[in-house]
Short mmCIF file of C-alpha atoms in Angstrom, two decimals:
data_model
loop_
_atom_site.label_atom_id
_atom_site.label_comp_id
_atom_site.label_asym_id
_atom_site.label_seq_id
_atom_site.Cartn_x
_atom_site.Cartn_y
_atom_site.Cartn_z
CA MET A 1 87.43 123.22 84.08
CA ILE A 2 87.79 125.37 87.15
CA SER A 3 84.93 127.87 87.10
CA GLY A 4 82.13 126.00 85.37
CA ARG A 5 82.63 127.85 82.10
CA VAL A 6 84.73 126.01 79.52
CA GLY A 7 87.95 127.91 78.96
CA ALA A 8 86.98 130.71 81.37
CA LEU A 9 90.20 130.57 83.39
CA ARG A 10 93.54 130.59 81.67
CA LEU A 11 96.68 129.32 83.34
CA LEU A 12 99.25 132.04 82.74
CA PRO A 13 102.89 131.32 81.79
CA TRP A 14 104.19 132.84 85.03
CA SER A 15 103.77 132.16 88.73
CA GLY A 16 102.60 134.34 91.57
CA PRO A 17 104.86 135.69 94.31
CA GLU A 18 104.83 132.41 96.27
CA GLY A 19 105.31 130.25 93.18
CA LYS A 20 101.61 129.48 92.94
CA PRO A 21 99.91 129.31 89.53
CA CYS A 22 98.29 132.48 88.18
CA TYR A 23 94.98 132.34 86.36
CA LEU A 24 93.17 134.90 84.26
CA ASP A 25 89.39 135.00 83.86
CA THR A 26 89.19 135.93 80.20
CA ASP A 27 87.56 135.52 76.83
CA GLY A 28 91.06 135.39 75.34
CA THR A 29 91.04 138.81 73.69
CA GLY A 30 92.44 141.21 76.30
CA TYR A 31 95.87 142.72 76.87
CA VAL A 32 96.97 140.16 79.47
CA SER A 33 95.89 137.29 77.19
CA ARG A 34 97.96 138.74 74.34
CA LEU A 35 100.91 139.24 76.71
CA ALA A 36 100.61 135.61 77.84
CA ASP A 37 100.50 134.49 74.18
CA ASP A 38 103.68 136.47 73.48
CA ILE A 39 105.47 135.04 76.52
CA GLU A 40 104.47 131.50 75.56
CA ALA A 41 105.83 132.09 72.06
CA VAL A 42 109.16 133.27 73.53
CA GLN A 43 109.30 130.27 75.88
CA LEU A 44 108.66 127.83 73.02
CA ALA A 45 111.30 129.52 70.84
CA MET A 46 113.83 129.38 73.70
CA CYS A 47 113.02 125.70 74.18
CA GLN A 48 113.72 125.02 70.49
CA GLU A 49 117.05 126.88 70.71
CA LEU A 50 117.97 124.87 73.80
CA LEU A 51 117.14 121.60 72.02
CA ASP A 52 119.31 122.66 69.08
CA HIS A 53 122.14 123.50 71.48
CA ALA A 54 121.75 120.14 73.23
CA THR A 55 121.84 118.33 69.89
CA ASP A 56 125.23 119.93 69.22
CA MET A 57 126.61 119.50 72.75
CA ILE A 58 125.72 115.93 73.61
CA PRO A 59 127.92 114.14 71.06
CA ASP A 60 130.87 116.49 71.72
CA ARG A 61 133.41 114.57 73.82
CA GLN A 62 135.05 117.84 74.93
CA VAL A 63 131.94 118.93 76.88
CA THR A 64 132.52 118.91 80.63
CA ALA A 65 130.26 117.44 83.30
CA ALA A 66 129.57 120.97 84.58
CA GLN A 67 128.42 122.05 81.11
CA LEU A 68 126.12 119.04 80.86
CA ARG A 69 124.67 119.73 84.33
CA PHE A 70 124.02 123.34 83.30
CA LEU A 71 122.36 122.11 80.10
CA ALA A 72 120.20 119.65 82.08
CA ALA A 73 119.10 122.41 84.47
CA ARG A 74 118.09 124.71 81.59
CA MET A 75 116.30 121.83 79.86
CA ALA A 76 114.35 121.09 83.06
CA GLU A 77 113.28 124.76 83.19
CA ALA A 78 112.23 124.66 79.54
CA LEU A 79 110.31 121.42 80.07
CA ARG A 80 108.41 123.00 82.99
CA ASP A 81 107.51 125.95 80.74
CA VAL A 82 106.31 123.68 77.95
CA GLN A 83 104.31 121.56 80.41
CA ARG A 84 102.57 124.69 81.71
CA ILE A 85 101.81 125.85 78.16
CA ALA A 86 100.37 122.44 77.29
CA GLU A 87 98.26 122.39 80.45
CA SER A 88 96.97 125.90 79.78
CA ARG A 89 96.13 125.23 76.14
CA GLY A 90 94.62 121.83 76.87
CA ALA A 91 92.33 123.31 79.52
CA ARG A 92 91.03 125.81 76.96
CA LEU A 93 90.13 123.24 74.32
CA PRO A 94 86.40 122.98 73.71
CA VAL A 95 84.78 119.91 75.18
CA PRO A 96 83.18 117.97 72.32
CA ALA A 97 79.50 117.22 72.66
CA TYR A 98 78.77 113.59 73.43
CA ASP A 99 76.84 111.88 70.66
CA GLU A 100 75.09 108.75 71.95
CA SER A 101 74.40 107.53 68.42
CA ALA A 102 78.14 107.40 67.69
CA SER A 103 78.83 105.13 70.67
CA GLY A 104 77.15 102.12 69.06
CA VAL A 105 75.01 101.44 72.13
#
């Protein structure tokens, strides 16, 4: 929680000009929130396509070292995207209320 309000700031799926994270103060219903949702969906779909491609490439003995390095670089990019999406979505999860009676103390 960055601003004191649960889910108030959303980590966006792109970086600022200097590579720093971009945040949006939002209730999750505006244009930029919908744009971020769309970009995240594209990133996740691209990640799935890359995984499918890797599944086909890795057992192929004809694949060159250069092709595997290229694949590894794209997979690292996709993993960074997925990590950012997970961080953003995790930060927006509601914090459950603590129930002392459930703790058994």
